[in-house]
JSON list of C-alpha atoms and ligand atoms in Angstrom, two decimals:
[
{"chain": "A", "resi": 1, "resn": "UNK", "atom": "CA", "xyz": [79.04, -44.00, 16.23]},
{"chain": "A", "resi": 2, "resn": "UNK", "atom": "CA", "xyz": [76.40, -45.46, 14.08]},
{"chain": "A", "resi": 3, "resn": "UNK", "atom": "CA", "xyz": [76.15, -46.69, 10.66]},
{"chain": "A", "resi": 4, "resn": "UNK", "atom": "CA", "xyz": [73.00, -44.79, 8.91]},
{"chain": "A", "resi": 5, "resn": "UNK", "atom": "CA", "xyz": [71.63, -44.72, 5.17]},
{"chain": "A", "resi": 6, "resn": "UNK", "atom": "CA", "xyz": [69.58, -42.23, 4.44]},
{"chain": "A", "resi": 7, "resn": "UNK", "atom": "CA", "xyz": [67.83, -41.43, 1.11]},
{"chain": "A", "resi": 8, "resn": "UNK", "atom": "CA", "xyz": [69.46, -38.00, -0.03]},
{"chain": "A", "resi": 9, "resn": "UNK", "atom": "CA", "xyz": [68.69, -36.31, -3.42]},
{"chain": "A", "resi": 10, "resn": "UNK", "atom": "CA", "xyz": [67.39, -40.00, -4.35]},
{"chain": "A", "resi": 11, "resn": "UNK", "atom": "CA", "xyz": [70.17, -41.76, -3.58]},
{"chain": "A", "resi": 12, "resn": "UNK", "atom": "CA", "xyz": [70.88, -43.92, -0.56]},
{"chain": "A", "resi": 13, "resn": "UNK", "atom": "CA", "xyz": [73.89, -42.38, 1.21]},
{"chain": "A", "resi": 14, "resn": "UNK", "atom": "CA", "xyz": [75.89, -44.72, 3.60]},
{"chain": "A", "resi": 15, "resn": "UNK", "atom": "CA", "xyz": [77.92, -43.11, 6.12]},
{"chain": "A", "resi": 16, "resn": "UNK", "atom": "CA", "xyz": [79.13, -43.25, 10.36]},
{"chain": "A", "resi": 17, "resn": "UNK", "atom": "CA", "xyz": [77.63, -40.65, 12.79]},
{"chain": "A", "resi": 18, "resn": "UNK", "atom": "CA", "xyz": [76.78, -39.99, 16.52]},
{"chain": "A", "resi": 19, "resn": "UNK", "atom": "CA", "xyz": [73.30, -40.30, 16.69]},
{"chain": "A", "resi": 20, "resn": "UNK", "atom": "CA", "xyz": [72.88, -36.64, 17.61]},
{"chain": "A", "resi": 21, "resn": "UNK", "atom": "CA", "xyz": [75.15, -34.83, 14.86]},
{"chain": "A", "resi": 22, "resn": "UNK", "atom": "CA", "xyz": [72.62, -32.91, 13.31]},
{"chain": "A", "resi": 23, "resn": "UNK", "atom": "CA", "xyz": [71.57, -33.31, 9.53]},
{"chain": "A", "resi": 24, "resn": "UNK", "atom": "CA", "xyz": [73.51, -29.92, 8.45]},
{"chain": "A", "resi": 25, "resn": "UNK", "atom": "CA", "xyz": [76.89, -31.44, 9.37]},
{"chain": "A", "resi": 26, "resn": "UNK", "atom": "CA", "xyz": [76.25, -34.65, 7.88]},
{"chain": "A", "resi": 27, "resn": "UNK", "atom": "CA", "xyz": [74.95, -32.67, 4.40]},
{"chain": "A", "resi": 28, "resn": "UNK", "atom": "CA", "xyz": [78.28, -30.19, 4.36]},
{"chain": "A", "resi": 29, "resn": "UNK", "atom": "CA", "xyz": [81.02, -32.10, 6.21]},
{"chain": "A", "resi": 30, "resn": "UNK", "atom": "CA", "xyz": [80.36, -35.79, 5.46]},
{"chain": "A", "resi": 31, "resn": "UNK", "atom": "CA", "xyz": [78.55, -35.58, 2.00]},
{"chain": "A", "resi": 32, "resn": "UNK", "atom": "CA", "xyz": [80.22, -32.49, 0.55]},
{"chain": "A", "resi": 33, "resn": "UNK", "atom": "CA", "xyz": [76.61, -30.92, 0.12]},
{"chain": "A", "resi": 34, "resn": "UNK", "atom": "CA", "xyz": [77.71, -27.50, 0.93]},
{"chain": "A", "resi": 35, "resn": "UNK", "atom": "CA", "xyz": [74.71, -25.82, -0.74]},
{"chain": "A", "resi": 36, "resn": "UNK", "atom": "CA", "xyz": [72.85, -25.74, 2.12]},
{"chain": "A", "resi": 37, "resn": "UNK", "atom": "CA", "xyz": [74.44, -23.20, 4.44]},
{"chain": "A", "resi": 38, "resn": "UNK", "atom": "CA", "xyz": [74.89, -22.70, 8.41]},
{"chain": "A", "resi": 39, "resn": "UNK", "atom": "CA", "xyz": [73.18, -19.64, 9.69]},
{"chain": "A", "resi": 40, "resn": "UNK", "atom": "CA", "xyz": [72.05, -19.31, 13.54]},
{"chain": "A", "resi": 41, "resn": "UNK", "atom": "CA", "xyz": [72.83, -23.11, 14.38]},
{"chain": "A", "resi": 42, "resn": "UNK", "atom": "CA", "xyz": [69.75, -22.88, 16.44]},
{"chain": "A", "resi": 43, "resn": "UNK", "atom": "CA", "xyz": [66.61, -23.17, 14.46]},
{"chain": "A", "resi": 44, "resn": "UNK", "atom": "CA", "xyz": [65.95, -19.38, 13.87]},
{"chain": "A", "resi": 45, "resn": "UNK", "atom": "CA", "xyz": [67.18, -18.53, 10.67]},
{"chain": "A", "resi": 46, "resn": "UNK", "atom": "CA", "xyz": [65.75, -21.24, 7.80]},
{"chain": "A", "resi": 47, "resn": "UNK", "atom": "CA", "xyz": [69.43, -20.88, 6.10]},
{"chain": "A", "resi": 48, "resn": "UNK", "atom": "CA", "xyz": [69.91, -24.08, 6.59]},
{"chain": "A", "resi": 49, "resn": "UNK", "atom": "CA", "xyz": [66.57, -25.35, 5.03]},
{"chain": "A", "resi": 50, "resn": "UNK", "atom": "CA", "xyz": [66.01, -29.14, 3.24]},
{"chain": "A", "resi": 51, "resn": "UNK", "atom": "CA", "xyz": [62.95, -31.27, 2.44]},
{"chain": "A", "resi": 52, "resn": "UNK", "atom": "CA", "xyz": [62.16, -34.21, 4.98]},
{"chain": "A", "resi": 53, "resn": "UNK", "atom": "CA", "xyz": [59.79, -35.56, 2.85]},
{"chain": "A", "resi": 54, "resn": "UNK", "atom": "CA", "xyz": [58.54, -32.46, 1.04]},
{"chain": "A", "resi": 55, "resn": "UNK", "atom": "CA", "xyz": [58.27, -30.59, 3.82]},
{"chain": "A", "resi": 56, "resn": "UNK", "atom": "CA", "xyz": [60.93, -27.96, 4.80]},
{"chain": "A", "resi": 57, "resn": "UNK", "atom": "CA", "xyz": [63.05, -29.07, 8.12]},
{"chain": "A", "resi": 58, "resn": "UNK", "atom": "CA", "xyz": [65.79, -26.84, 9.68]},
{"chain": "A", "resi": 59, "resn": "UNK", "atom": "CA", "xyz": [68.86, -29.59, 9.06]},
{"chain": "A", "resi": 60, "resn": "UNK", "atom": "CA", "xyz": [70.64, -27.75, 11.52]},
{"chain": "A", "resi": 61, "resn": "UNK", "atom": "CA", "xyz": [68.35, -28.60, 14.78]},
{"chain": "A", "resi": 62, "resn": "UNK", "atom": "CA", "xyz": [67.38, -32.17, 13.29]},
{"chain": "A", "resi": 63, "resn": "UNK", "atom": "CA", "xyz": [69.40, -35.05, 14.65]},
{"chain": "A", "resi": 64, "resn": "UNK", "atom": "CA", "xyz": [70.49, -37.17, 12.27]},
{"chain": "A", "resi": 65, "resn": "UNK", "atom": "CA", "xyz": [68.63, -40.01, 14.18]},
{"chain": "A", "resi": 66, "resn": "UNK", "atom": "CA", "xyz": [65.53, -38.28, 13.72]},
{"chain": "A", "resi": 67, "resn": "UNK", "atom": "CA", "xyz": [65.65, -38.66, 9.94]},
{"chain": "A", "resi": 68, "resn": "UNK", "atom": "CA", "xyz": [64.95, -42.48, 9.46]},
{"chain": "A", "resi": 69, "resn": "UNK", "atom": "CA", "xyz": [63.72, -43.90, 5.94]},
{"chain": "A", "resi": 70, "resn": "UNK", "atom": "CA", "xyz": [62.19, -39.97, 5.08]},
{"chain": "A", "resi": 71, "resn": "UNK", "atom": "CA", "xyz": [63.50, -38.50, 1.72]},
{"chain": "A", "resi": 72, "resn": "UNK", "atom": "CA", "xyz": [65.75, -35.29, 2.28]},
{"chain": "A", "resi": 73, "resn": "UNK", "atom": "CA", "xyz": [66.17, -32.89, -0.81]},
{"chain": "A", "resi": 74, "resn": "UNK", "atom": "CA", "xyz": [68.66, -30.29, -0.36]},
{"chain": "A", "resi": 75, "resn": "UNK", "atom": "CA", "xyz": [69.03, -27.83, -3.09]},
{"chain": "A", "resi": 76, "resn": "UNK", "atom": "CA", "xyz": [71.64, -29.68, -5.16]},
{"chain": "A", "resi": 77, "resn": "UNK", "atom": "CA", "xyz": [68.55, -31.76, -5.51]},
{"chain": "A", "resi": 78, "resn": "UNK", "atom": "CA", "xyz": [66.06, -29.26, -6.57]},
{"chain": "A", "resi": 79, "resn": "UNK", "atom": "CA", "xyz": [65.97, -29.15, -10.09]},
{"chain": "A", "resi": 80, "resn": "UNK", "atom": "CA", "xyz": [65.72, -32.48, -12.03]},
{"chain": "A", "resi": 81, "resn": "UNK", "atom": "CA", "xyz": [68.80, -33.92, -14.36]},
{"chain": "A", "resi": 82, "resn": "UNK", "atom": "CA", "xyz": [70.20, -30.43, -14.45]},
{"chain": "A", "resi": 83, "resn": "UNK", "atom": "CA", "xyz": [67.22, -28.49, -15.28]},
{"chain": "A", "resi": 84, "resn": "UNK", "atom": "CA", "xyz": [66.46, -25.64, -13.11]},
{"chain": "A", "resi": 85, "resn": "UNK", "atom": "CA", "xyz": [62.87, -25.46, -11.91]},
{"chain": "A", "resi": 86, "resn": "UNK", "atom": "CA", "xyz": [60.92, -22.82, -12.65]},
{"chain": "A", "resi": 87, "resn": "UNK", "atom": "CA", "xyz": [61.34, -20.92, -9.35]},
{"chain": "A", "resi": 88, "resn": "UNK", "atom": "CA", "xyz": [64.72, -21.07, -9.97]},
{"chain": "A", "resi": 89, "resn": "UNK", "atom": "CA", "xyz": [64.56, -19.20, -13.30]},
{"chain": "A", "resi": 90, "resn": "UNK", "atom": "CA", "xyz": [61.99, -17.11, -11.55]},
{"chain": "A", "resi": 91, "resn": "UNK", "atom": "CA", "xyz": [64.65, -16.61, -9.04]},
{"chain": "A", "resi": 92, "resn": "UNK", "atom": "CA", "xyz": [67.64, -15.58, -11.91]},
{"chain": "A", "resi": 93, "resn": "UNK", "atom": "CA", "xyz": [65.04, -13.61, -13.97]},
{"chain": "A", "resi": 94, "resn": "UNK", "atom": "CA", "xyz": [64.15, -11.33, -11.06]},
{"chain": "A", "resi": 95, "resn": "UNK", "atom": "CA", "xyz": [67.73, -11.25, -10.11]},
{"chain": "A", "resi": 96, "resn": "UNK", "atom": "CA", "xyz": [66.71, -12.16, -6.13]},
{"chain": "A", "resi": 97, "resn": "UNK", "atom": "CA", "xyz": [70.25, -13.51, -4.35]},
{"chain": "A", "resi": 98, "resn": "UNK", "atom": "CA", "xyz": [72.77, -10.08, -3.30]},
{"chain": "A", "resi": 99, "resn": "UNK", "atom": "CA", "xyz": [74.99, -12.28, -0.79]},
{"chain": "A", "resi": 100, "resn": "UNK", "atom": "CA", "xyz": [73.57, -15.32, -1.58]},
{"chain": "A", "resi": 101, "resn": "UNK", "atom": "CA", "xyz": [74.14, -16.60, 1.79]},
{"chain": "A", "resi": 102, "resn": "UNK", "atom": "CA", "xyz": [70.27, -17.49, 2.83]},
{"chain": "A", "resi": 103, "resn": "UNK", "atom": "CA", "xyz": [69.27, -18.31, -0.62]},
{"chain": "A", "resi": 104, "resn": "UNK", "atom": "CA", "xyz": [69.20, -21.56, -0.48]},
{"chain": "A", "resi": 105, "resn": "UNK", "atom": "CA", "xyz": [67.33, -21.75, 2.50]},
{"chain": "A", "resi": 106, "resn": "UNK", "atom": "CA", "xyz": [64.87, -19.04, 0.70]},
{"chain": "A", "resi": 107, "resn": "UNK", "atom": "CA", "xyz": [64.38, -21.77, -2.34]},
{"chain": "A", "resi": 108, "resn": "UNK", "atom": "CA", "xyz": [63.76, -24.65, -0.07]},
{"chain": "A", "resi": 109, "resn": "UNK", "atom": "CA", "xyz": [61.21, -23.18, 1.82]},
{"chain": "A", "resi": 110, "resn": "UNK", "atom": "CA", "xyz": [59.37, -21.43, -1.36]},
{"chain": "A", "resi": 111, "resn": "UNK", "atom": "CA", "xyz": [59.78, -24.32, -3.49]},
{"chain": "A", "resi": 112, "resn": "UNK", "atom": "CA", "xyz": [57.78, -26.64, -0.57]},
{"chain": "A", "resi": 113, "resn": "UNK", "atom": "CA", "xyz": [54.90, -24.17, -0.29]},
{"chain": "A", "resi": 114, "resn": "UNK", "atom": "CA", "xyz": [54.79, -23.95, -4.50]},
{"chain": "A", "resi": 115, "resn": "UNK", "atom": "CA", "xyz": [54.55, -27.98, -4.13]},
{"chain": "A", "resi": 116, "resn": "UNK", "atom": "CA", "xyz": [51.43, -28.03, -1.36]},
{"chain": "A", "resi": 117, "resn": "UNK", "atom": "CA", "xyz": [50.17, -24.70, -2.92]},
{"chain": "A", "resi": 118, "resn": "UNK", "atom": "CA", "xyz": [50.64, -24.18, -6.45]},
{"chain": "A", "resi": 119, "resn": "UNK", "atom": "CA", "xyz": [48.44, -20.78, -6.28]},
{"chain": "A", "resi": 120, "resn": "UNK", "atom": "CA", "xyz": [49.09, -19.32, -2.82]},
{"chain": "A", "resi": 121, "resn": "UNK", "atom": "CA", "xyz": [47.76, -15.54, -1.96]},
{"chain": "A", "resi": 122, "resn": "UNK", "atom": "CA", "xyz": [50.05, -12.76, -1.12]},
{"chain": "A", "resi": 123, "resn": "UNK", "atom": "CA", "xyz": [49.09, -13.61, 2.28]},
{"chain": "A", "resi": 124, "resn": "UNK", "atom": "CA", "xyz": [50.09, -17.16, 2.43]},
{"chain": "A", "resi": 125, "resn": "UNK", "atom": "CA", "xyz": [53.72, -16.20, 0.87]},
{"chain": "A", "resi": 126, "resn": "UNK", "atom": "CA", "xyz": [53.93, -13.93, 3.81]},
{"chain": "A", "resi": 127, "resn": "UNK", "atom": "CA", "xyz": [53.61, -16.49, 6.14]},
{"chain": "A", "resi": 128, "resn": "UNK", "atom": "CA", "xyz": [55.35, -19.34, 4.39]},
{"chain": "A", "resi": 129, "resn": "UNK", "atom": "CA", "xyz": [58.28, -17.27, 4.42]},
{"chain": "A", "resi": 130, "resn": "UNK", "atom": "CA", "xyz": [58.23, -15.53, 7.55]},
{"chain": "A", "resi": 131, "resn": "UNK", "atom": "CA", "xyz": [60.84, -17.49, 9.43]},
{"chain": "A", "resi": 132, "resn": "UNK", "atom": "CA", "xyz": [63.53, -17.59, 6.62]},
{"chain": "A", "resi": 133, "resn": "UNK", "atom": "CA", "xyz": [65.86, -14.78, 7.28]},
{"chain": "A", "resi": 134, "resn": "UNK", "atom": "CA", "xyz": [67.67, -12.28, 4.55]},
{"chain": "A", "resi": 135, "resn": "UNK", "atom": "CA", "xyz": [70.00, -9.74, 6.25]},
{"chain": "A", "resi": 136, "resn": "UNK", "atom": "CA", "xyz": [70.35, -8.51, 2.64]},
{"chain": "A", "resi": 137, "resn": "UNK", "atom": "CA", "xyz": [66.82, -7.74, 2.61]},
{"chain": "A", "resi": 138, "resn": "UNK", "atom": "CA", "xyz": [65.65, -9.48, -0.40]},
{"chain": "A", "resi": 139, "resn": "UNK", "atom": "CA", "xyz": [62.16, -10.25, 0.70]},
{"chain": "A", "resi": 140, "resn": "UNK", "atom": "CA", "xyz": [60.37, -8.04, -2.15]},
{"chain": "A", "resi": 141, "resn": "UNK", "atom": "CA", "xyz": [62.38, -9.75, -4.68]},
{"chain": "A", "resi": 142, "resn": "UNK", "atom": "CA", "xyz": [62.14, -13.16, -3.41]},
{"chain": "A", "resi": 143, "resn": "UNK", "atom": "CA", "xyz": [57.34, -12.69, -2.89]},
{"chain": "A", "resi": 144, "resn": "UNK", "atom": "CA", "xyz": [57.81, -11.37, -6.76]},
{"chain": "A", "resi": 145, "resn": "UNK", "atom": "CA", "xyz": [59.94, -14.21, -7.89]},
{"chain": "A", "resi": 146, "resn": "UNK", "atom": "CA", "xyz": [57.62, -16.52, -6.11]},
{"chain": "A", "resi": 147, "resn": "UNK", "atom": "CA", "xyz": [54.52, -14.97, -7.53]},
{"chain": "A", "resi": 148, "resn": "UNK", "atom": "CA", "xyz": [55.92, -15.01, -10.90]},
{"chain": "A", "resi": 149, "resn": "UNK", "atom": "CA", "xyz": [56.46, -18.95, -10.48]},
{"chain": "A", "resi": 150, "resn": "UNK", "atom": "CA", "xyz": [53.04, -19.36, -9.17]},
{"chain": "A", "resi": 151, "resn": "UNK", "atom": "CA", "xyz": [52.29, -17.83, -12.31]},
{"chain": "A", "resi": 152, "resn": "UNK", "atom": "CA", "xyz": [53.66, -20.12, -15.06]},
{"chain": "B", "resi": 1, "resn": "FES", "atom": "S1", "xyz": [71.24, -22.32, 10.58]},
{"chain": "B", "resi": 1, "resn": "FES", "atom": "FE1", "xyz": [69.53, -23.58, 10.88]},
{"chain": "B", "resi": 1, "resn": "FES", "atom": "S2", "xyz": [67.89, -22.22, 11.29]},
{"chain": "B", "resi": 1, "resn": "FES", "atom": "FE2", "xyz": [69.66, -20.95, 11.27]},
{"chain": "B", "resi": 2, "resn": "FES", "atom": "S1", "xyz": [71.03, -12.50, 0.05]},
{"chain": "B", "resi": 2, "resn": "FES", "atom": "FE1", "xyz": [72.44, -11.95, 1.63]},
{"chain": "B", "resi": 2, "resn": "FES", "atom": "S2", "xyz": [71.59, -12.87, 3.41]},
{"chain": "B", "resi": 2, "resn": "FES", "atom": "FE2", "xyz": [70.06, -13.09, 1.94]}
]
């Protein structure tokens, strides 16, 4: 076991781990995150989506090793002092989650491409979502509520 801090919803988090327990476990089982959600466990789903640095990272294929000094968001960190963002009112407002299980994932993912690309084409929200999984099938509902976002 190691000792690790890592910089979590923008606060430095101090806990033990083996230096291969992936990210997702230390999130859910040592922090108490549970927002973000196991999927697949192997990469191929995007349910278990954070920000490593802005960017969105599959926490449950990234070693908690791998992290270093880089800034993970998860979604309990999404929204600022309790304010939803507005993809996240675009995401109540077009009524997008049925299970809600890959949701967060879905919010991750579209909130990182919203950051780098505040005006992306329909083509670009293809892509940017392509790899996050809904076996509800919300994928119209979740390109409008990101369009509508884009929008404001
Ligand atoms: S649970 Fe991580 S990608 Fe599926
Ligand atoms: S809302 Fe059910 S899996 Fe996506």
């Amino acid at each position: 076991m190691n000792t690790y801090t890592l910089n979590i919803n923008g606060q430095d988090r101090v806990f033990e781990a083996a230096a291969e327990t992936p990210l997702l476990w230390i999130l859910r089982d040592t922090l108490g995150l549970t927002g973000t959600k196991y999927g697949c466990g192997v990469g191929l789903c995007g349910t278990c989506t954070v920000h490593l640095n802005g960017s969105p990272v599959r926490s449950c294929v990234l070693p908690v090793s791998a992290v270093g000094t880089g800034r993970v968001t998860t979604i309990e960190g999404l929204g600022q002092n309790d304010q939803l963002t507005p993809l996240q009112e675009a995401w109540i407002e077009h009524d997008v989650p049925q299970c809600g299980y890959c949701q967060s994932g879905q919010l991750m993912t579209a909130s990182a491409l919203l950051a780098n690309n505040p005006r992306p084409t329909e083509g670009q929200i293809r892509a940017a979502m392509d790899g996050n999984l809904c076996r509800c099938a919300t994928y119209p509902r979740i390109r409008e509520a990101i369009r509508a976002a884009a929008a404001k």
